[in-house]
Amino acid sequence: MKYDFDKIIDRRNTNSEKYDSLKRAYPLSDENTIPLWVADMDFPCSDAIIASIKERLLNPVLGYTFVYADDEYKSAVCDWMKDKHDFIIDKKDIYYSGGIVPAMCVLINTLTNEGDSIIVNQPVYTPFMNIVKSNYRNLVNSPLIKDENGNYTLDFDDFEKKIKNNNVKMFLFCSPHNPIGKVWTKDELLKIGEICKKYNVIVFSDEIHCDIVRKGIKHIPIASLFEDDDIFITGTAPSKTFNIPGMKVSNIIIKNEEYKSKWKYYTQKRLHVADPNVFVPGLVKAAYKNSDDWYNYMLEYVEENFKYIKKFVDENLENVGFEIPQATFLGWLDMNKYDIDYSKLSDLFVTKGGFAIQHGKQFGEEGIGYFRINVATSRKNIEKAMNAMKEVLKDIPIK
């Protein structure tokens, strides 16, 4: 392969959040700590993406840039979603955003009022909870439930009851789900959609991880199942898929004309955040049109890393629960059998193990006793971390 993901690239001193902010997030870490926390990859970008940036730099004027009238840009987004997910998008429904979380903030502020209730499913990506609270909305939690086989699903009775009793206005839906890596089934999506339709709940579906699924598993955009309904807004992005989160690009799919009008007013007139940086148009086209070789290799490499972890856990860590997730490059380790304060265990992973992973409490109380690990790094880093984890855990008593 022309891409070498085994090679360890030194990302320090590049203003990398994952590396250069590690000390802030994990004060006990040092320059040798392996960071397996922030959800970006340690893999170099595709040749096509790098080439697109170099090509743009041939013109030395880096002026204001737009994508709203770039037909080729929108076609690249539409073609990718159709080819990979059977999701038919109208170009006029695509709106640029600097990220999924900023888009959620815009939609919360334009489509709900202060004091309105917004529902989430914990454990879930931390900003889901934070932005609801920081924008003075009422956070409602309908937690995921885990069966005896370790599979998560939604308690639909609880979900509907809480929507009804709290007069919920919006649902922040994580699909595929971060941190547990669940890909929702068609039946589950239909149930969710019908409940939200029944109570006129706006659905914002964060599908940023939709392209990173295991072999044989199919992601279904919830909006694709409700083509005649416009309460569904979809957040998509090439950022996780092609490891370009630092370029600040996502595409928000909005069908409802009232929602569109409010989006445009808020992003263009109030916040003035409707335009991308100069590299976005070219790199999005390069990603979606000319990076399939990189994309397919990334999927294979990530899956092999997960297989390594699964084999290691099964053979060496009998008290750790782990299954290869259906999607994302984020693993979810169950360490609830250990008799230890999990904040202390997190510190031990750093000080004694030499690696940093995220304590599940960050994703809600339901995440206590779990840890999220980013496997999108070199196999060598994964091997070091897992062997170090074994050494740390061997001295921890079991409940």
CSV table of C-alpha atoms in Angstrom, one decimal:
chain,number,residue,atom,x,y,z
A,1,MET,CA,0.0,0.0,0.0
A,2,LYS,CA,1.2,3.5,-0.7
A,3,TYR,CA,-0.1,4.6,2.7
A,4,ASP,CA,1.9,3.6,5.8
A,5,PHE,CA,-0.3,3.7,8.9
A,6,ASP,CA,2.3,1.8,10.9
A,7,LYS,CA,4.6,4.7,10.8
A,8,ILE,CA,4.4,6.9,13.9
A,9,ILE,CA,4.1,10.6,12.9
A,10,ASP,CA,5.4,13.1,15.4
A,11,ARG,CA,2.4,15.5,15.8
A,12,ARG,CA,3.8,17.4,18.8
A,13,ASN,CA,4.4,21.1,18.5
A,14,THR,CA,1.7,21.4,15.8
A,15,ASN,CA,-0.9,22.9,18.1
A,16,SER,CA,-2.5,19.4,18.1
A,17,GLU,CA,-5.2,19.1,20.6
A,18,LYS,CA,-4.6,15.4,20.9
A,19,TYR,CA,-0.9,15.8,21.7
A,20,ASP,CA,-0.2,19.4,22.7
A,21,SER,CA,-3.2,19.7,25.0
A,22,LEU,CA,-2.7,16.3,26.6
A,23,LYS,CA,-1.1,17.8,29.7
A,24,ARG,CA,-4.1,20.1,30.2
A,25,ALA,CA,-6.5,17.2,30.0
A,26,TYR,CA,-4.2,14.7,31.8
A,27,PRO,CA,-2.0,16.7,34.2
A,28,LEU,CA,0.0,13.5,35.2
A,29,SER,CA,1.0,12.8,31.6
A,30,ASP,CA,4.4,13.5,30.0
A,31,GLU,CA,6.0,13.6,26.6
A,32,ASN,CA,6.0,9.8,26.4
A,33,THR,CA,2.3,9.3,27.2
A,34,ILE,CA,0.4,7.7,24.3
A,35,PRO,CA,-2.7,9.8,23.7
A,36,LEU,CA,-5.7,7.6,22.8
A,37,TRP,CA,-8.4,10.1,23.8
A,38,VAL,CA,-9.4,12.9,21.3
A,39,ALA,CA,-11.3,11.4,18.3
A,40,ASP,CA,-9.0,12.2,15.5
A,41,MET,CA,-6.7,9.7,13.6
A,42,ASP,CA,-2.9,9.6,13.7
A,43,PHE,CA,-2.9,8.6,10.0
A,44,PRO,CA,-1.7,11.0,7.2
A,45,CYS,CA,-4.4,12.3,4.9
A,46,SER,CA,-4.9,11.0,1.4
A,47,ASP,CA,-2.6,12.1,-1.4
A,48,ALA,CA,-5.6,13.6,-3.1
A,49,ILE,CA,-6.5,15.8,-0.1
A,50,ILE,CA,-2.9,17.0,0.3
A,51,ALA,CA,-2.6,17.7,-3.4
A,52,SER,CA,-5.8,19.8,-3.3
A,53,ILE,CA,-4.3,22.0,-0.6
A,54,LYS,CA,-1.1,22.4,-2.5
A,55,GLU,CA,-3.0,23.3,-5.6
A,56,ARG,CA,-5.0,26.0,-3.9
A,57,LEU,CA,-1.7,27.5,-2.6
A,58,LEU,CA,-0.6,28.0,-6.2
A,59,ASN,CA,-2.8,31.0,-6.0
A,60,PRO,CA,-1.2,33.1,-3.3
A,61,VAL,CA,-4.3,35.1,-2.5
A,62,LEU,CA,-6.2,33.5,0.4
A,63,GLY,CA,-9.4,35.5,0.3
A,64,TYR,CA,-13.0,35.0,1.4
A,65,THR,CA,-14.4,31.7,0.2
A,66,PHE,CA,-17.8,30.3,-0.4
A,67,VAL,CA,-19.4,26.9,-1.3
A,68,TYR,CA,-23.1,27.8,-1.5
A,69,ALA,CA,-23.0,28.1,-5.3
A,70,ASP,CA,-20.4,25.5,-5.9
A,71,ASP,CA,-22.3,22.8,-7.8
A,72,GLU,CA,-19.3,20.5,-8.0
A,73,TYR,CA,-18.9,20.6,-4.2
A,74,LYS,CA,-22.5,19.8,-3.6
A,75,SER,CA,-22.5,17.1,-6.2
A,76,ALA,CA,-19.6,15.4,-4.4
A,77,VAL,CA,-21.5,15.4,-1.1
A,78,CYS,CA,-24.7,14.1,-2.8
A,79,ASP,CA,-22.8,11.4,-4.8
A,80,TRP,CA,-21.0,10.1,-1.7
A,81,MET,CA,-24.2,9.9,0.4
A,82,LYS,CA,-26.0,8.1,-2.4
A,83,ASP,CA,-23.2,5.7,-3.2
A,84,LYS,CA,-22.3,4.8,0.4
A,85,HIS,CA,-25.7,5.1,2.2
A,86,ASP,CA,-28.5,5.1,-0.4
A,87,PHE,CA,-29.3,8.6,0.9
A,88,ILE,CA,-30.7,10.8,-1.9
A,89,ILE,CA,-30.0,14.5,-1.1
A,90,ASP,CA,-31.2,17.5,-3.0
A,91,LYS,CA,-28.3,20.0,-3.5
A,92,LYS,CA,-30.5,22.9,-2.4
A,93,ASP,CA,-30.8,21.2,1.0
A,94,ILE,CA,-27.1,21.3,1.8
A,95,TYR,CA,-25.7,24.0,4.2
A,96,TYR,CA,-22.1,24.4,5.2
A,97,SER,CA,-21.1,24.5,8.9
A,98,GLY,CA,-17.8,24.6,10.5
A,99,GLY,CA,-18.7,21.5,12.5
A,100,ILE,CA,-21.5,19.3,13.7
A,101,VAL,CA,-21.5,20.8,17.3
A,102,PRO,CA,-21.7,24.4,16.0
A,103,ALA,CA,-24.6,23.4,13.8
A,104,MET,CA,-26.4,21.9,16.8
A,105,CYS,CA,-25.9,25.2,18.6
A,106,VAL,CA,-27.4,27.1,15.7
A,107,LEU,CA,-30.4,24.8,15.5
A,108,ILE,CA,-31.0,24.8,19.2
A,109,ASN,CA,-31.1,28.6,19.2
A,110,THR,CA,-33.2,29.0,16.1
A,111,LEU,CA,-35.7,26.1,16.5
A,112,THR,CA,-36.2,26.1,20.3
A,113,ASN,CA,-36.6,28.7,23.0
A,114,GLU,CA,-34.9,29.0,26.4
A,115,GLY,CA,-36.5,26.6,28.9
A,116,ASP,CA,-37.6,24.1,26.1
A,117,SER,CA,-36.8,20.5,26.7
A,118,ILE,CA,-34.3,18.6,24.5
A,119,ILE,CA,-33.8,14.9,24.8
A,120,VAL,CA,-30.6,12.8,24.5
A,121,ASN,CA,-29.5,9.2,25.1
A,122,GLN,CA,-26.7,8.8,27.6
A,123,PRO,CA,-24.0,7.7,27.6
A,124,VAL,CA,-23.4,10.0,24.6
A,125,TYR,CA,-20.8,12.4,23.2
A,126,THR,CA,-20.2,15.1,25.9
A,127,PRO,CA,-21.2,18.2,23.9
A,128,PHE,CA,-24.7,16.8,23.5
A,129,MET,CA,-25.3,17.5,27.2
A,130,ASN,CA,-23.2,20.6,27.5
A,131,ILE,CA,-24.7,22.7,24.7
A,132,VAL,CA,-28.2,22.0,25.9
A,133,LYS,CA,-27.4,23.3,29.3
A,134,SER,CA,-25.2,26.2,28.2
A,135,ASN,CA,-28.0,27.4,25.9
A,136,TYR,CA,-30.4,27.4,28.8
A,137,ARG,CA,-32.5,24.5,27.6
A,138,ASN,CA,-33.8,21.7,29.8
A,139,LEU,CA,-31.8,18.5,29.3
A,140,VAL,CA,-33.9,15.3,29.3
A,141,ASN,CA,-32.1,11.9,29.3
A,142,SER,CA,-33.6,8.7,28.0
A,143,PRO,CA,-30.6,6.4,28.7
A,144,LEU,CA,-29.6,3.5,26.5
A,145,ILE,CA,-30.1,0.1,28.1
A,146,LYS,CA,-27.6,-2.8,27.9
A,147,ASP,CA,-28.8,-6.4,27.7
A,148,GLU,CA,-27.0,-9.5,29.1
A,149,ASN,CA,-25.1,-9.9,25.8
A,150,GLY,CA,-23.7,-6.4,26.0
A,151,ASN,CA,-25.9,-4.9,23.3
A,152,TYR,CA,-27.3,-1.5,23.7
A,153,THR,CA,-30.7,-0.3,22.6
A,154,LEU,CA,-33.2,2.4,23.4
A,155,ASP,CA,-36.0,1.9,26.0
A,156,PHE,CA,-38.8,3.1,23.6
A,157,ASP,CA,-41.4,3.3,26.3
A,158,ASP,CA,-39.2,5.5,28.4
A,159,PHE,CA,-38.2,7.6,25.4
A,160,GLU,CA,-41.8,8.3,24.4
A,161,LYS,CA,-42.9,8.9,28.0
A,162,LYS,CA,-40.2,11.5,28.6
A,163,ILE,CA,-40.9,13.2,25.3
A,164,LYS,CA,-44.6,13.5,26.2
A,165,ASN,CA,-44.2,14.4,29.9
A,166,ASN,CA,-41.5,17.0,29.2
A,167,ASN,CA,-43.0,18.5,26.1
A,168,VAL,CA,-39.7,17.8,24.3
A,169,LYS,CA,-39.1,20.0,21.3
A,170,MET,CA,-35.9,18.5,19.9
A,171,PHE,CA,-34.0,15.2,19.9
A,172,LEU,CA,-30.2,15.2,19.5
A,173,PHE,CA,-29.7,11.8,18.0
A,174,CYS,CA,-26.2,10.1,17.7
A,175,SER,CA,-26.1,7.8,14.7
A,176,PRO,CA,-23.8,5.8,14.7
A,177,HIS,CA,-23.6,6.2,18.4
A,178,ASN,CA,-20.6,7.7,20.1
A,179,PRO,CA,-19.1,6.3,22.4
A,180,ILE,CA,-20.6,2.8,22.2
A,181,GLY,CA,-20.2,2.4,18.4
A,182,LYS,CA,-23.8,1.2,17.8
A,183,VAL,CA,-25.3,1.2,14.3
A,184,TRP,CA,-29.1,1.6,14.6
A,185,THR,CA,-31.2,-1.0,12.9
A,186,LYS,CA,-34.0,0.0,10.4
A,187,ASP,CA,-36.6,-1.1,12.9
A,188,GLU,CA,-35.1,1.0,15.7
A,189,LEU,CA,-34.9,4.0,13.4
A,190,LEU,CA,-38.5,3.6,12.3
A,191,LYS,CA,-39.7,3.5,15.9
A,192,ILE,CA,-37.6,6.5,16.8
A,193,GLY,CA,-38.9,8.5,13.8
A,194,GLU,CA,-42.6,7.6,14.4
A,195,ILE,CA,-42.4,8.6,18.1
A,196,CYS,CA,-40.8,12.0,17.1
A,197,LYS,CA,-43.4,12.5,14.4
A,198,LYS,CA,-46.2,11.8,16.8
A,199,TYR,CA,-45.1,14.5,19.2
A,200,ASN,CA,-43.7,16.9,16.5
A,201,VAL,CA,-40.1,16.6,17.9
A,202,ILE,CA,-37.4,18.0,15.6
A,203,VAL,CA,-34.7,15.4,15.1
A,204,PHE,CA,-31.1,16.5,14.6
A,205,SER,CA,-29.2,13.3,13.6
A,206,ASP,CA,-25.4,13.6,14.1
A,207,GLU,CA,-24.1,11.1,11.5
A,208,ILE,CA,-20.5,12.2,11.5
A,209,HIS,CA,-19.3,8.6,12.1
A,210,CYS,CA,-21.6,7.1,9.4
A,211,ASP,CA,-18.8,6.2,7.0
A,212,ILE,CA,-16.7,4.3,9.5
A,213,VAL,CA,-18.6,1.0,9.9
A,214,ARG,CA,-17.4,-2.6,10.1
A,215,LYS,CA,-17.6,-5.0,7.1
A,216,GLY,CA,-21.1,-6.3,6.5
A,217,ILE,CA,-22.8,-3.6,8.5
A,218,LYS,CA,-25.0,-0.9,6.9
A,219,HIS,CA,-25.6,2.6,8.3
A,220,ILE,CA,-29.0,4.0,7.5
A,221,PRO,CA,-29.6,7.7,7.7
A,222,ILE,CA,-32.8,8.2,9.6
A,223,ALA,CA,-34.0,10.9,7.2
A,224,SER,CA,-33.8,8.4,4.3
A,225,LEU,CA,-36.6,6.4,5.9
A,226,PHE,CA,-38.9,9.5,6.2
A,227,GLU,CA,-38.6,11.1,2.8
A,228,ASP,CA,-42.0,12.8,3.0
A,229,ASP,CA,-41.2,14.4,6.5
A,230,ASP,CA,-39.1,17.4,7.1
A,231,ILE,CA,-38.6,17.4,10.8
A,232,PHE,CA,-35.4,15.4,10.3
A,233,ILE,CA,-32.1,17.3,10.0
A,234,THR,CA,-28.9,15.4,9.2
A,235,GLY,CA,-25.4,16.4,10.2
A,236,THR,CA,-22.7,14.9,7.9
A,237,ALA,CA,-19.0,15.6,7.5
A,238,PRO,CA,-15.9,14.3,5.9
A,239,SER,CA,-13.9,15.2,9.0
A,240,LYS,CA,-13.9,11.9,10.8
A,241,THR,CA,-13.9,9.8,7.6
A,242,PHE,CA,-10.8,11.4,6.1
A,243,ASN,CA,-9.1,12.8,9.2
A,244,ILE,CA,-9.6,16.5,8.5
A,245,PRO,CA,-11.4,17.8,11.6
A,246,GLY,CA,-8.9,20.7,11.8
A,247,MET,CA,-10.3,22.0,8.5
A,248,LYS,CA,-13.6,22.7,10.1
A,249,VAL,CA,-16.2,21.4,7.6
A,250,SER,CA,-19.5,19.7,7.8
A,251,ASN,CA,-22.6,19.6,5.7
A,252,ILE,CA,-26.0,20.0,7.2
A,253,ILE,CA,-29.0,18.6,5.3
A,254,ILE,CA,-32.2,20.6,6.0
A,255,LYS,CA,-35.4,20.0,4.0
A,256,ASN,CA,-37.9,22.2,6.0
A,257,GLU,CA,-38.2,25.6,4.4
A,258,GLU,CA,-38.8,27.4,7.7
A,259,TYR,CA,-35.8,25.7,9.3
A,260,LYS,CA,-33.7,26.8,6.2
A,261,SER,CA,-34.8,30.4,6.6
A,262,LYS,CA,-33.9,30.5,10.2
A,263,TRP,CA,-30.6,28.7,9.6
A,264,LYS,CA,-29.6,31.2,6.9
A,265,TYR,CA,-30.6,34.2,9.0
A,266,TYR,CA,-28.7,33.0,12.1
A,267,THR,CA,-25.5,31.9,10.3
A,268,GLN,CA,-25.4,34.8,7.8
A,269,LYS,CA,-26.8,37.8,9.7
A,270,ARG,CA,-26.4,37.1,13.4
A,271,LEU,CA,-23.2,35.0,13.7
A,272,HIS,CA,-21.6,35.6,10.3
A,273,VAL,CA,-20.3,32.0,10.2
A,274,ALA,CA,-21.7,30.8,6.9
A,275,ASP,CA,-18.4,30.6,4.9
A,276,PRO,CA,-15.5,28.1,5.0
A,277,ASN,CA,-11.8,28.5,4.9
A,278,VAL,CA,-10.1,28.6,1.5
A,279,PHE,CA,-9.1,25.0,1.4
A,280,VAL,CA,-12.5,23.5,2.1
A,281,PRO,CA,-14.0,23.4,-1.4
A,282,GLY,CA,-11.0,21.6,-2.9
A,283,LEU,CA,-10.4,19.2,-0.1
A,284,VAL,CA,-14.0,18.1,0.2
A,285,LYS,CA,-14.1,17.3,-3.5
A,286,ALA,CA,-10.8,15.5,-3.2
A,287,ALA,CA,-12.0,13.5,-0.3
A,288,TYR,CA,-15.3,12.4,-1.7
A,289,LYS,CA,-14.2,11.9,-5.3
A,290,ASN,CA,-10.6,10.8,-5.2
A,291,SER,CA,-9.8,9.2,-1.9
A,292,ASP,CA,-11.5,5.8,-2.0
A,293,ASP,CA,-8.1,4.0,-1.8
A,294,TRP,CA,-7.2,5.7,1.4
A,295,TYR,CA,-10.7,5.3,2.8
A,296,ASN,CA,-10.8,1.6,2.2
A,297,TYR,CA,-7.4,1.0,3.7
A,298,MET,CA,-8.3,3.1,6.7
A,299,LEU,CA,-11.4,0.9,7.3
A,300,GLU,CA,-9.3,-2.2,7.1
A,301,TYR,CA,-6.5,-0.9,9.4
A,302,VAL,CA,-9.0,0.2,12.1
A,303,GLU,CA,-10.8,-3.1,11.9
A,304,GLU,CA,-7.6,-5.0,12.4
A,305,ASN,CA,-6.7,-2.8,15.4
A,306,PHE,CA,-10.1,-3.7,16.9
A,307,LYS,CA,-9.5,-7.4,16.2
A,308,TYR,CA,-6.1,-7.2,18.0
A,309,ILE,CA,-7.7,-5.6,21.0
A,310,LYS,CA,-10.6,-8.1,21.1
A,311,LYS,CA,-8.1,-11.0,21.0
A,312,PHE,CA,-5.9,-9.4,23.6
A,313,VAL,CA,-8.8,-8.8,26.0
A,314,ASP,CA,-10.2,-12.3,25.5
A,315,GLU,CA,-6.8,-13.9,26.2
A,316,ASN,CA,-5.4,-11.6,28.9
A,317,LEU,CA,-8.1,-9.5,30.5
A,318,GLU,CA,-10.9,-11.7,31.6
A,319,ASN,CA,-12.5,-9.0,33.8
A,320,VAL,CA,-12.7,-6.4,31.0
A,321,GLY,CA,-15.7,-6.4,28.8
A,322,PHE,CA,-15.1,-5.6,25.2
A,323,GLU,CA,-16.8,-6.2,21.9
A,324,ILE,CA,-15.7,-4.8,18.5
A,325,PRO,CA,-18.1,-1.8,17.9
A,326,GLN,CA,-20.2,-1.8,14.8
A,327,ALA,CA,-19.0,1.7,13.8
A,328,THR,CA,-16.5,4.5,14.7
A,329,PHE,CA,-12.8,4.1,15.5
A,330,LEU,CA,-13.6,4.3,19.2
A,331,GLY,CA,-13.7,1.3,21.5
A,332,TRP,CA,-15.8,1.0,24.7
A,333,LEU,CA,-14.1,-0.9,27.5
A,334,ASP,CA,-16.2,-2.2,30.4
A,335,MET,CA,-14.1,-2.2,33.6
A,336,ASN,CA,-17.0,-2.3,36.2
A,337,LYS,CA,-15.7,-5.5,37.7
A,338,TYR,CA,-12.7,-3.7,39.2
A,339,ASP,CA,-12.9,-2.4,42.8
A,340,ILE,CA,-11.4,1.0,42.4
A,341,ASP,CA,-12.4,4.6,42.0
A,342,TYR,CA,-12.4,5.0,38.2
A,343,SER,CA,-10.8,8.5,38.3
A,344,LYS,CA,-7.9,6.9,40.1
A,345,LEU,CA,-7.8,4.1,37.5
A,346,SER,CA,-7.6,6.7,34.8
A,347,ASP,CA,-4.6,8.3,36.5
A,348,LEU,CA,-2.9,4.9,36.8
A,349,PHE,CA,-3.3,4.3,33.1
A,350,VAL,CA,-1.4,7.5,32.6
A,351,THR,CA,1.3,7.3,35.3
A,352,LYS,CA,1.9,3.5,35.4
A,353,GLY,CA,0.6,2.5,31.9
A,354,GLY,CA,1.9,5.5,29.9
A,355,PHE,CA,-1.3,6.0,27.9
A,356,ALA,CA,-4.4,8.2,28.2
A,357,ILE,CA,-8.0,7.0,27.5
A,358,GLN,CA,-11.2,8.7,28.4
A,359,HIS,CA,-13.2,7.8,31.5
A,360,GLY,CA,-16.8,7.0,30.5
A,361,LYS,CA,-18.3,9.4,33.1
A,362,GLN,CA,-17.6,12.2,30.6
A,363,PHE,CA,-20.4,10.8,28.6
A,364,GLY,CA,-22.9,10.7,31.4
A,365,GLU,CA,-23.4,8.8,34.7
A,366,GLU,CA,-24.2,5.7,32.6
A,367,GLY,CA,-20.6,5.7,31.5
A,368,ILE,CA,-19.1,5.2,34.9
A,369,GLY,CA,-16.8,2.2,34.9
A,370,TYR,CA,-16.2,2.4,31.2
A,371,PHE,CA,-13.4,3.8,29.2
A,372,ARG,CA,-13.3,5.0,25.6
A,373,ILE,CA,-10.2,4.3,23.5
A,374,ASN,CA,-9.3,5.7,20.2
A,375,VAL,CA,-7.8,2.9,18.0
A,376,ALA,CA,-7.1,5.1,14.9
A,377,THR,CA,-3.3,5.0,15.5
A,378,SER,CA,-0.4,2.8,14.7
A,379,ARG,CA,-0.6,-0.8,15.7
A,380,LYS,CA,2.6,-0.3,17.8
A,381,ASN,CA,0.8,2.2,19.9
A,382,ILE,CA,-2.2,-0.1,20.4
A,383,GLU,CA,0.1,-3.0,21.3
A,384,LYS,CA,2.0,-0.9,23.9
A,385,ALA,CA,-1.2,0.4,25.4
A,386,MET,CA,-2.9,-3.0,25.8
A,387,ASN,CA,0.2,-4.6,27.3
A,388,ALA,CA,0.5,-1.7,29.7
A,389,MET,CA,-3.2,-2.0,30.6
A,390,LYS,CA,-2.6,-5.6,31.5
A,391,GLU,CA,0.2,-4.6,33.9
A,392,VAL,CA,-1.9,-1.9,35.5
A,393,LEU,CA,-5.0,-4.0,36.0
A,394,LYS,CA,-3.2,-7.1,37.4
A,395,ASP,CA,-2.8,-5.3,40.8
A,396,ILE,CA,-6.4,-4.0,41.0
A,397,PRO,CA,-8.8,-6.1,43.1
A,398,ILE,CA,-12.1,-7.4,41.7
A,399,LYS,CA,-15.4,-6.5,43.3
